[in-house]
PDB file of C-alpha atoms in Angstrom:
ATOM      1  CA  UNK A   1     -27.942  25.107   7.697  1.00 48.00           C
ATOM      2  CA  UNK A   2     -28.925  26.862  10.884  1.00 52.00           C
ATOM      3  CA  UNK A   3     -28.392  25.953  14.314  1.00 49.00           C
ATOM      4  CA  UNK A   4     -32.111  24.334  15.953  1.00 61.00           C
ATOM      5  CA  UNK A   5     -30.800  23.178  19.410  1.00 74.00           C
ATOM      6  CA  UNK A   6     -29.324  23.798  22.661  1.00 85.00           C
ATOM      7  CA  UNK A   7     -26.331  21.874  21.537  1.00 79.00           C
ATOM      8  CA  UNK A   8     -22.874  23.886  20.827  1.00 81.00           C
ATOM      9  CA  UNK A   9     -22.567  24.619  17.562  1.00 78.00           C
ATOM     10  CA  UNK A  10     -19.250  22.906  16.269  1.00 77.00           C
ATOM     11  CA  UNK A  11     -20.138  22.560  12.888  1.00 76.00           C
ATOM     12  CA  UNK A  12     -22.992  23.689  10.748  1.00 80.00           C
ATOM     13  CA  UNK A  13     -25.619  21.383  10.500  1.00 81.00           C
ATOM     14  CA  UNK A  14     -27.415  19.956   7.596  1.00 85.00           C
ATOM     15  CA  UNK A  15     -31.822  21.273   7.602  1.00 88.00           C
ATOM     16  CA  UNK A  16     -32.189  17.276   8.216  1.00 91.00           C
ATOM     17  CA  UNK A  17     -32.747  14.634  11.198  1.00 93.00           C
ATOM     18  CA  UNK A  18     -30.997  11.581  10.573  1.00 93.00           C
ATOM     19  CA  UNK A  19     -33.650   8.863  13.190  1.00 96.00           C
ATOM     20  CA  UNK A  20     -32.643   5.328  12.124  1.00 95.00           C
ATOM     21  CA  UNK A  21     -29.789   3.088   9.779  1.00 93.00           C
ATOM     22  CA  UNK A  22     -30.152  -0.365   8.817  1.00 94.00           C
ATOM     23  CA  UNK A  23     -26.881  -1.807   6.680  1.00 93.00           C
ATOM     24  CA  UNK A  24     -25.259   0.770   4.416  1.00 92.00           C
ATOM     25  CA  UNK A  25     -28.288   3.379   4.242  1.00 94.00           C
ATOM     26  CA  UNK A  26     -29.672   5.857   6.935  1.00 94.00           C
ATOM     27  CA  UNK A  27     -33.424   7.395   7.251  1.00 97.00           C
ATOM     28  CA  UNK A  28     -34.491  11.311   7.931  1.00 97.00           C
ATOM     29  CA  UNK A  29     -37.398  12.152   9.717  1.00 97.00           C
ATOM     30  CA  UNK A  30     -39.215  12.875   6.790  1.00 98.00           C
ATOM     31  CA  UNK A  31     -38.791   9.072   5.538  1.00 98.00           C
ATOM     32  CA  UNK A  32     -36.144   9.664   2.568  1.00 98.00           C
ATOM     33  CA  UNK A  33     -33.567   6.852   2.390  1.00 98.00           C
ATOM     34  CA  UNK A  34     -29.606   8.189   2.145  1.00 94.00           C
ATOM     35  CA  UNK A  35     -26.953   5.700   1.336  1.00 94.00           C
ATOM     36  CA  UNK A  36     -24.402   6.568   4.286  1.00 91.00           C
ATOM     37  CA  UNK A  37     -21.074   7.309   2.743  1.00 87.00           C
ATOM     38  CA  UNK A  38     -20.236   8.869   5.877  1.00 83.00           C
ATOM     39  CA  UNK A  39     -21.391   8.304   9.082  1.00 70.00           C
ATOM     40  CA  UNK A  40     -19.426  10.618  11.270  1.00 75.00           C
ATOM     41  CA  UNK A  41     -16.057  11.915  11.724  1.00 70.00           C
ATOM     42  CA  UNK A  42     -13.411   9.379  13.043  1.00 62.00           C
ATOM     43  CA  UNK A  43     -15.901   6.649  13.528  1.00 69.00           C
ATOM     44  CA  UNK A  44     -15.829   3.103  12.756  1.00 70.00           C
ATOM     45  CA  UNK A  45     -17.542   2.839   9.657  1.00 76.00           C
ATOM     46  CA  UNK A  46     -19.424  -0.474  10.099  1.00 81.00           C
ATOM     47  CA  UNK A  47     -23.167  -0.316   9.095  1.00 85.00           C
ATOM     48  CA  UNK A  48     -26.266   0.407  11.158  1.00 91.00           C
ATOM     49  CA  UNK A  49     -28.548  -1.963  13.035  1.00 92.00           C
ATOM     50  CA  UNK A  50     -26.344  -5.274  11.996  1.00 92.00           C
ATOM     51  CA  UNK A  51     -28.360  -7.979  14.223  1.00 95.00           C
ATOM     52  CA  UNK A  52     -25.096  -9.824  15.463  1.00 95.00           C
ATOM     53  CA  UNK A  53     -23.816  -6.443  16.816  1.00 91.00           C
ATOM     54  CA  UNK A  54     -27.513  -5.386  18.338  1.00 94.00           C
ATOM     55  CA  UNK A  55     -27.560  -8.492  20.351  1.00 97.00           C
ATOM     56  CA  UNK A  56     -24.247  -8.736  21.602  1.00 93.00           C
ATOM     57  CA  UNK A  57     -24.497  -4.489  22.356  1.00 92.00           C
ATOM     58  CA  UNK A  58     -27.507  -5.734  24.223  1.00 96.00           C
ATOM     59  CA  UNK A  59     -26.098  -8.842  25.938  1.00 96.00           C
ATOM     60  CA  UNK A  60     -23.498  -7.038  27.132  1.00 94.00           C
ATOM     61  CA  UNK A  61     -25.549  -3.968  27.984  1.00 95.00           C
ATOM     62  CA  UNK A  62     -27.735  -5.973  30.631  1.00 96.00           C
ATOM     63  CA  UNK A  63     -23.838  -7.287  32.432  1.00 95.00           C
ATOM     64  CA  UNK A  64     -22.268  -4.531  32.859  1.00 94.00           C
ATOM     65  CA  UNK A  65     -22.042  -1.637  29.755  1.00 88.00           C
ATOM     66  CA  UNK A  66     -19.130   0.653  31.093  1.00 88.00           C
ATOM     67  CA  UNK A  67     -16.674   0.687  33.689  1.00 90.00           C
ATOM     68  CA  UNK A  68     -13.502   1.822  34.644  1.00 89.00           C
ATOM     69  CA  UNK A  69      -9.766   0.089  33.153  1.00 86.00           C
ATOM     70  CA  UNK A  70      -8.765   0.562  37.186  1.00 91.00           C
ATOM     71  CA  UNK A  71     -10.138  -3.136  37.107  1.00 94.00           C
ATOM     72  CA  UNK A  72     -10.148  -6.206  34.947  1.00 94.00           C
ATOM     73  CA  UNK A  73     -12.471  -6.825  32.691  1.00 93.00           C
ATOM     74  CA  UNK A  74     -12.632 -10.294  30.695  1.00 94.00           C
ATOM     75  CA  UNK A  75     -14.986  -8.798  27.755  1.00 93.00           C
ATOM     76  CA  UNK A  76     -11.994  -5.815  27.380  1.00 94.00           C
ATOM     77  CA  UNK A  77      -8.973  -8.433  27.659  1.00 95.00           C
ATOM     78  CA  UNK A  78     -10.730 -11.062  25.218  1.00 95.00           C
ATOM     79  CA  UNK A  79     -11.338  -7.862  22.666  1.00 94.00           C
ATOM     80  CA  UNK A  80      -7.739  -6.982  23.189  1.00 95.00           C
ATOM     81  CA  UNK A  81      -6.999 -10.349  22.123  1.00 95.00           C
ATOM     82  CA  UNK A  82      -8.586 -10.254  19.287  1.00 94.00           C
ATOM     83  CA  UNK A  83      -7.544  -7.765  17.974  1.00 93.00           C
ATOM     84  CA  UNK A  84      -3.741  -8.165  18.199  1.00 94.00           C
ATOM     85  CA  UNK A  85      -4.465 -11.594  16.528  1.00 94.00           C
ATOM     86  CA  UNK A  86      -6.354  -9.443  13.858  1.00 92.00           C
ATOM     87  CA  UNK A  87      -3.376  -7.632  13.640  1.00 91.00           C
ATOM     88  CA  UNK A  88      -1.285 -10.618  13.221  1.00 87.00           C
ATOM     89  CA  UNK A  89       1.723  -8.347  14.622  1.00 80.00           C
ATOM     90  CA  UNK A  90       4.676  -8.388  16.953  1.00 85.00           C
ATOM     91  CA  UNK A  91       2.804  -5.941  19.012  1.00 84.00           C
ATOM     92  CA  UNK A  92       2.160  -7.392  22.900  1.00 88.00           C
ATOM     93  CA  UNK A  93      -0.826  -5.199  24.222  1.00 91.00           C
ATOM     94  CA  UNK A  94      -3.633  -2.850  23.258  1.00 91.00           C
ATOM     95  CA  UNK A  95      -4.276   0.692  24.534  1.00 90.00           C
ATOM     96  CA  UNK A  96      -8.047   1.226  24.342  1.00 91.00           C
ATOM     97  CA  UNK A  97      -9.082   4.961  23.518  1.00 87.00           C
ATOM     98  CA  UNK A  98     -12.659   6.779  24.517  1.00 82.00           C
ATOM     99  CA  UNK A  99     -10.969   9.453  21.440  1.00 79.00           C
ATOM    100  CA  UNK A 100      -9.173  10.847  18.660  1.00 78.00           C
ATOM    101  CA  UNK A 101      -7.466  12.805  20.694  1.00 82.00           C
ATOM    102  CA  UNK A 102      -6.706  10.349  23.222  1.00 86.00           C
ATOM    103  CA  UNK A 103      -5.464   8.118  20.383  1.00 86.00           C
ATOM    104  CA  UNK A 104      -3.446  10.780  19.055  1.00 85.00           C
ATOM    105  CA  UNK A 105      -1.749  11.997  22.511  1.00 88.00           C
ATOM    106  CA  UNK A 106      -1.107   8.374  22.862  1.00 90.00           C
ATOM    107  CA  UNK A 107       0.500   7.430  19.489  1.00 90.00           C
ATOM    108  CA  UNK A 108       2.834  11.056  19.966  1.00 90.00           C
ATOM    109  CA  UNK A 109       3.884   9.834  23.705  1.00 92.00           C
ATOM    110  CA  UNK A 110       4.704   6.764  22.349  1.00 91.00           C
ATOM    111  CA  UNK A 111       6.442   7.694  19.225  1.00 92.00           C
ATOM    112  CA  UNK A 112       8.725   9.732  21.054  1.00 95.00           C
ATOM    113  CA  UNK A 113       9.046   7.304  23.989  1.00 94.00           C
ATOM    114  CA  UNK A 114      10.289   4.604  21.501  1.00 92.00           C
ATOM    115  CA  UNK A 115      12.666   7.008  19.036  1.00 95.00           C
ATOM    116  CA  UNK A 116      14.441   9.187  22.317  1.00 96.00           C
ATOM    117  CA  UNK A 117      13.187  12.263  20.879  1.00 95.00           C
ATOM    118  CA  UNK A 118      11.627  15.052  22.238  1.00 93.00           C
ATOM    119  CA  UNK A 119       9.749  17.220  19.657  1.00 92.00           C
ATOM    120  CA  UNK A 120       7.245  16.563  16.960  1.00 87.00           C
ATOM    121  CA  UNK A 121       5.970  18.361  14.308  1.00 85.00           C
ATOM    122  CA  UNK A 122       2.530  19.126  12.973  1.00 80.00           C
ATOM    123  CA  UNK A 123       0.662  20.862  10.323  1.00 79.00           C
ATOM    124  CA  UNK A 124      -0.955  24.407  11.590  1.00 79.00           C
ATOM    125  CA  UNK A 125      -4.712  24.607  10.832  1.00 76.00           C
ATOM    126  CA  UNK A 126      -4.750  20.101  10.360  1.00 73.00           C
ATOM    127  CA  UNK A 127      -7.098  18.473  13.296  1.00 69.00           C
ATOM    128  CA  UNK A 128      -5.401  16.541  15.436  1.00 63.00           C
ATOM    129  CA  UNK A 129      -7.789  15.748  17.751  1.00 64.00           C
ATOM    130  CA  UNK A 130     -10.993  17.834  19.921  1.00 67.00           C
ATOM    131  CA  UNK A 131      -8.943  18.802  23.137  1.00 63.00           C
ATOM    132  CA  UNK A 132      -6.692  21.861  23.992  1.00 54.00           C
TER     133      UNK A 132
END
């Protein structure tokens, strides 16, 4: 595993180039075929290339593909929706998180918010998130 690119080295990289997924498998450069049992860390692990998904990535992609929760956005609130009726829970909104880490800081600020404490614990050397 050595490092081949200008990119920071966080971890060590396998000697392959993962260039396209379709469903539950993933392609190298060199054309051999991996089922993906992985995917990435943290990540949603939903399949590659799904048609549905492409086409609404790219529907939405031609409206509008990022911007700012300073403003409403209908596609954001209907996905909120969705998935607190997923949820089927008491729970009344959604925060949406670009992170990990975001999602972590979050769930902490709100744990504590909701129990009156002040202090947390955590496991030295465990991830908890990318961010200092």
């Amino acid at each position: 595993m050595t490092h081949y690119s200008p990119l920071v080295d966080t971890y060590p990289q396998y000697p392959f180039e993962i260039v396209s997924g379709n469903g539950m498998h993933v392609t190298d450069a060199e054309g051999n075929i991996y089922l993906d049992l992985y995917g990435g860390h943290a990540v949603c692990g939903i399949g590659h290339s799904h048609p549905h998904l492409v086409a609404a990535i790219y529907e939405q992609a031609q409206k509008l593909f990022f911007y700012s929760n300073l403003t409403r956005l209908s596609i954001r609130t209907r996905a909120a929706e969705e998935l607190l009726k997923f949820a089927n829970s008491h729970l009344a909104s959604v925060f949406f998180c670009n992170s990990g880490a975001e999602a972590n800081e979050n769930a902490l600020r709100i744990a504590l918010q909701l129990t009156h404490r002040t202090q947390i614990a955590s496991l030295y050397g465990s991830f908890h998130g990318r961010s200092t």
